[in-house]
XYZ file of C-alpha atoms in Angstrom:
375
model
C 22.055 41.797 -20.691
C 24.434 41.559 -17.794
C 23.805 39.453 -14.664
C 23.474 42.602 -12.585
C 20.647 43.799 -14.789
C 18.883 40.554 -14.313
C 18.977 40.804 -10.551
C 15.466 41.560 -9.223
C 13.813 39.643 -12.076
C 14.002 36.399 -10.119
C 11.414 33.936 -11.358
C 8.604 33.085 -9.049
C 9.228 29.555 -7.893
C 6.646 26.927 -7.078
C 7.445 23.363 -6.183
C 5.544 20.555 -7.963
C 3.214 18.182 -6.096
C 5.987 15.707 -5.115
C 9.468 17.167 -5.594
C 10.962 19.740 -3.211
C 12.974 21.958 -5.522
C 16.068 19.792 -5.279
C 15.764 18.495 -8.880
C 18.612 19.276 -11.170
C 18.499 20.179 -14.845
C 20.911 20.285 -17.847
C 20.468 22.703 -20.807
C 22.232 21.425 -23.829
C 23.582 24.685 -25.331
C 26.622 23.670 -27.308
C 25.448 23.851 -30.957
C 27.104 25.978 -33.597
C 23.812 27.615 -34.677
C 24.719 27.264 -38.379
C 21.125 27.796 -39.460
C 21.192 31.134 -37.596
C 24.149 32.592 -39.502
C 25.167 35.396 -39.725
C 23.585 36.133 -36.286
C 25.759 33.423 -34.647
C 29.062 34.469 -36.212
C 30.053 36.151 -32.950
C 27.875 34.545 -30.310
C 25.975 31.318 -29.593
C 22.359 31.199 -30.643
C 21.234 30.741 -27.024
C 22.363 34.344 -26.250
C 20.354 35.889 -29.095
C 17.719 38.231 -27.532
C 14.072 37.154 -27.759
C 11.488 39.576 -26.414
C 14.225 41.556 -24.758
C 16.081 38.676 -23.040
C 18.744 36.172 -24.221
C 16.858 33.044 -25.360
C 18.465 30.847 -22.723
C 17.125 33.194 -19.985
C 13.572 32.113 -20.933
C 14.643 28.523 -20.409
C 16.464 29.166 -17.112
C 13.497 31.162 -15.808
C 11.080 28.282 -16.749
C 13.200 25.749 -14.778
C 13.387 28.018 -11.833
C 9.659 28.764 -11.873
C 9.036 24.914 -11.959
C 10.872 24.545 -8.657
C 14.304 23.325 -9.895
C 17.210 24.560 -7.831
C 20.323 23.696 -9.857
C 21.069 23.983 -13.560
C 24.137 22.778 -15.490
C 24.647 24.621 -18.760
C 26.407 22.315 -21.323
C 28.304 24.747 -23.575
C 30.823 24.492 -26.353
C 30.606 27.154 -29.152
C 31.654 30.575 -27.710
C 31.424 29.029 -24.267
C 33.236 31.970 -22.699
C 30.299 34.307 -23.480
C 27.737 32.650 -21.286
C 28.913 33.355 -17.723
C 29.414 37.216 -18.188
C 25.791 37.419 -19.212
C 24.186 34.883 -16.955
C 26.363 34.921 -13.813
C 25.936 32.264 -11.101
C 22.135 31.889 -11.320
C 21.245 33.918 -8.272
C 19.074 36.308 -10.380
C 16.666 33.306 -10.608
C 17.259 31.863 -7.133
C 19.140 28.868 -8.564
C 22.721 27.614 -8.770
C 24.015 27.792 -12.345
C 26.992 25.626 -13.288
C 28.968 25.685 -16.556
C 30.404 22.616 -18.254
C 32.346 23.176 -21.450
C 32.581 20.511 -24.164
C 35.894 20.904 -25.958
C 35.255 18.451 -28.790
C 31.716 17.873 -30.331
C 30.131 14.897 -28.599
C 26.582 14.912 -30.050
C 23.363 15.425 -28.009
C 23.788 12.389 -25.719
C 27.583 12.831 -25.510
C 27.019 16.365 -24.182
C 24.631 15.023 -21.556
C 27.065 12.388 -20.484
C 29.856 14.975 -20.358
C 28.084 16.983 -17.590
C 27.547 13.920 -15.472
C 30.425 14.762 -13.017
C 28.724 18.029 -12.235
C 25.507 16.364 -11.162
C 24.696 15.589 -7.466
C 21.515 13.454 -8.040
C 21.429 9.898 -6.799
C 21.006 6.990 -9.275
C 17.234 6.891 -9.219
C 16.616 10.628 -8.845
C 15.211 12.587 -11.848
C 17.337 14.943 -13.871
C 15.659 17.333 -16.411
C 17.376 17.620 -19.828
C 16.358 20.550 -22.007
C 17.366 21.163 -25.570
C 18.770 24.685 -25.812
C 16.603 25.798 -28.800
C 13.065 24.960 -27.475
C 10.452 27.460 -26.354
C 7.730 25.601 -24.632
C 4.737 26.424 -22.449
C 4.312 22.858 -21.229
C 3.903 22.107 -17.518
C 7.296 20.717 -16.389
C 6.024 20.041 -12.878
C 3.407 17.726 -14.298
C 5.943 16.031 -16.505
C 8.157 15.329 -13.484
C 5.133 14.030 -11.485
C 4.164 11.721 -14.343
C 7.700 10.417 -14.523
C 7.749 9.642 -10.832
C 4.276 8.102 -10.790
C 5.102 5.824 -13.656
C 8.483 4.785 -12.230
C 9.918 5.512 -15.616
C 13.610 5.385 -16.592
C 13.083 8.266 -18.935
C 10.065 10.418 -19.798
C 9.919 12.460 -23.066
C 7.748 15.533 -23.580
C 5.907 14.891 -26.870
C 3.815 17.212 -28.918
C 1.450 16.458 -31.733
C 1.911 18.275 -35.022
C -0.305 18.385 -38.091
C 2.428 17.263 -40.418
C 5.177 15.078 -38.901
C 7.085 14.476 -42.183
C 9.747 16.955 -41.266
C 10.359 15.221 -37.988
C 11.046 11.786 -36.605
C 7.937 10.553 -34.865
C 7.547 8.850 -31.461
C 4.543 6.474 -31.223
C 3.147 5.377 -27.853
C 0.741 2.774 -26.588
C -2.311 3.508 -24.492
C -0.289 3.430 -21.258
C 2.113 6.114 -22.633
C 4.925 3.685 -23.271
C 7.107 4.663 -26.244
C 7.110 1.863 -28.761
C 9.585 3.186 -31.299
C 11.745 6.099 -32.396
C 11.197 6.524 -36.110
C 13.252 8.612 -38.546
C 11.714 11.216 -40.869
C 9.316 9.561 -43.305
C 6.953 10.679 -46.135
C 4.237 8.674 -44.400
C 4.755 8.897 -40.577
C 2.663 6.473 -38.470
C 2.157 9.019 -35.661
C 1.742 12.795 -35.342
C 3.700 12.737 -32.033
C 7.245 14.193 -32.112
C 10.021 14.657 -29.664
C 9.667 18.062 -28.110
C 13.147 18.309 -26.558
C 12.499 18.083 -22.818
C 13.343 14.873 -21.003
C 13.384 13.494 -17.521
C 16.168 10.996 -17.059
C 16.859 8.759 -14.101
C 20.403 9.725 -13.216
C 21.703 6.227 -13.678
C 20.567 6.334 -17.353
C 22.843 9.330 -17.936
C 25.699 7.447 -16.378
C 25.157 4.585 -18.868
C 25.791 6.729 -21.963
C 29.296 5.976 -23.401
C 31.973 8.398 -22.448
C 34.198 10.525 -24.633
C 32.683 9.907 -28.075
C 29.962 11.220 -30.350
C 26.542 9.958 -29.265
C 23.147 10.928 -30.587
C 20.367 10.828 -28.017
C 17.741 10.501 -30.814
C 19.444 7.893 -33.028
C 21.418 5.887 -30.459
C 20.477 6.393 -26.799
C 16.680 6.317 -27.033
C 16.445 3.283 -29.369
C 19.021 1.499 -27.255
C 16.923 2.043 -24.058
C 13.926 0.375 -25.774
C 15.983 -2.708 -26.863
C 17.384 -2.960 -23.333
C 13.735 -3.102 -21.956
C 13.937 0.108 -19.968
C 10.658 2.021 -19.237
C 10.533 4.909 -21.676
C 7.355 7.019 -21.281
C 5.926 9.631 -23.556
C 4.138 12.585 -21.940
C 1.987 14.535 -24.312
C 1.202 18.179 -23.593
C -0.645 20.338 -26.195
C 0.711 23.610 -24.844
C 2.683 26.192 -26.996
C 5.803 24.666 -28.493
C 8.363 26.052 -31.002
C 11.738 24.799 -32.272
C 13.751 28.067 -32.367
C 16.374 26.959 -34.838
C 16.156 29.505 -37.706
C 15.920 33.327 -37.974
C 12.260 33.099 -38.959
C 11.509 30.956 -35.860
C 13.549 33.365 -33.787
C 11.255 36.218 -35.024
C 8.163 34.079 -34.330
C 9.283 33.234 -30.793
C 9.966 36.849 -29.910
C 6.692 37.998 -31.519
C 4.652 35.313 -29.734
C 6.072 36.284 -26.397
C 5.552 39.959 -26.912
C 1.948 39.428 -28.049
C 1.237 36.971 -25.185
C 0.640 33.922 -27.513
C 3.572 32.310 -25.661
C 4.461 32.967 -22.024
C 7.731 33.016 -20.105
C 8.572 33.916 -16.470
C 11.344 36.032 -17.930
C 8.887 38.256 -19.916
C 6.535 39.963 -17.435
C 5.252 42.761 -19.744
C 1.555 42.602 -20.649
C 0.664 41.486 -24.237
C 1.372 44.250 -26.640
C 2.122 44.893 -30.364
C 5.792 45.746 -29.499
C 8.435 45.557 -26.824
C 10.715 48.612 -26.771
C 13.877 48.987 -24.719
C 13.875 52.077 -22.530
C 16.825 53.393 -24.483
C 15.443 52.632 -27.942
C 14.334 55.616 -30.149
C 11.151 55.397 -32.183
C 10.507 58.483 -34.295
C 7.044 59.946 -34.522
C 5.184 58.428 -37.451
C 6.962 55.017 -37.322
C 4.842 51.928 -36.976
C 6.255 49.109 -34.868
C 3.731 46.220 -34.570
C 3.245 42.479 -34.781
C 5.220 41.647 -31.693
C 8.356 43.569 -32.818
C 11.121 43.902 -30.235
C 13.532 46.810 -30.432
C 16.696 46.552 -28.319
C 18.774 49.059 -26.345
C 20.163 51.964 -28.232
C 18.385 51.092 -31.485
C 16.946 53.793 -33.644
C 13.813 53.612 -35.877
C 13.366 56.638 -38.082
C 10.167 58.325 -39.301
C 7.890 56.532 -41.717
C 9.331 53.107 -40.963
C 6.889 50.142 -40.832
C 7.996 47.076 -38.898
C 5.824 43.989 -38.481
C 7.163 41.094 -36.431
C 10.736 42.198 -36.566
C 13.735 41.912 -34.262
C 15.877 45.105 -34.134
C 18.992 44.388 -32.057
C 21.146 46.672 -29.868
C 22.416 49.825 -31.526
C 20.880 49.096 -34.967
C 19.411 51.876 -37.085
C 16.476 51.558 -39.462
C 16.300 54.396 -42.024
C 13.229 56.393 -42.917
C 10.365 54.869 -44.839
C 11.832 51.326 -44.737
C 9.592 48.302 -44.394
C 10.605 45.297 -42.312
C 8.582 42.169 -41.963
C 9.572 39.016 -40.016
C 13.238 39.988 -40.284
C 16.233 40.447 -37.964
C 18.534 43.442 -37.937
C 21.735 42.563 -36.035
C 23.558 44.590 -33.415
C 25.010 47.859 -34.842
C 23.715 47.271 -38.258
C 22.480 50.193 -40.438
C 19.510 49.805 -42.672
C 19.236 52.760 -45.097
C 16.092 54.658 -46.164
C 13.472 53.038 -48.358
C 14.674 49.514 -47.738
C 12.442 46.414 -47.889
C 13.335 43.457 -45.649
C 11.044 40.439 -45.716
C 12.075 37.215 -44.102
C 15.666 38.505 -44.152
C 18.675 38.800 -41.827
C 21.141 41.619 -41.594
C 24.317 40.672 -39.589
C 26.315 42.587 -37.038
C 27.514 46.064 -38.074
C 26.404 45.493 -41.701
C 25.164 48.286 -43.832
C 22.232 47.906 -46.240
C 22.147 50.802 -48.781
C 19.157 52.928 -49.654
C 16.382 51.325 -51.627
C 17.613 47.709 -51.224
C 15.174 44.865 -51.373
C 16.066 41.651 -49.407
C 13.383 38.950 -49.380
C 12.623 35.221 -49.080
C 15.417 34.339 -46.711
C 18.149 36.729 -47.904
C 21.014 37.198 -45.524
C 23.683 39.947 -45.291
C 26.846 38.885 -43.404
C 28.444 40.742 -40.570
C 30.319 43.975 -41.603
C 29.160 43.635 -45.205
C 28.264 46.872 -46.985
C 25.460 46.357 -49.518
C 25.284 49.123 -52.113
C 22.187 51.211 -52.829
C 19.304 49.609 -54.769
C 20.601 46.031 -54.491
C 18.065 43.213 -54.673
C 18.876 39.975 -53.000
C 17.040 36.660 -52.450
C 17.946 33.493 -50.527
């Protein structure tokens, strides 16, 4: 979606209880998106549409709705594609700045790289947001907590049922982070890093310059050893790490159905979101939070549940698509089954094919009729 099309969708802004809208933010959006292939072969994952908007638009709109006035987008992979889509930020009533990372610098290195673009004073807060997180947490309250605790850094934490797939972040009764622990078969806490931080600006300036630095493995543990005040702010609101095609489908479906919310998606909860220029044939069933993009075509007898059908794609008659992504310009033939599958840009899936359990078809690939493919 071009910046001009975004005009008029400016997020409703409301300042938090103590800050006046002058707070800056950084979105870390430089990753290669390897887990999203083939969808990221030609674009960064942050520009993949979710519920009708590029994913990063949901993050920008959240920042604007929380009263922030200036956002620095830290880019690297396909960096040239961001500005033509997002423009200068005026669609959301903010100033949007682009900072390109030429060599990979890691999560903390990317944060340090954008420091020359920041205007905040040493003790002023800067919001840092991982570029693949969809969260309904109250950022205004996180900022207020940070200020009230006089913290050097405040991390948004979420509790998960099973933390074995994550590093955990235990805290004491006062909310002070006591450790940053790697993945473990027996984690001591259900709290995990949710990917939204408030840094005092001087902490950003203390990160080493010009080399690979991990915020999780190096910066945060170092802050604890140096005795800085690292706070954890737990919010039980909706949270999702959108790092895989299945999570991309879930994020889009949750937004369409109203399970998750975003200032960038104003449509009421529904079983589907359909672009005005999409064609859905009579007799097709499009449900489960499915999103169908501009110029896409869904033929008769098709059943789609929780799918993402991108711009200009075609789904042939009687096909069944569940929790799968059909990339821009792709053609899915008749009587095809896609379940937890991905079809890349301009690929062709022949009639009667069955793609299940994580199967992926690369961009421009032509899959013959009746093929069966698994992950």
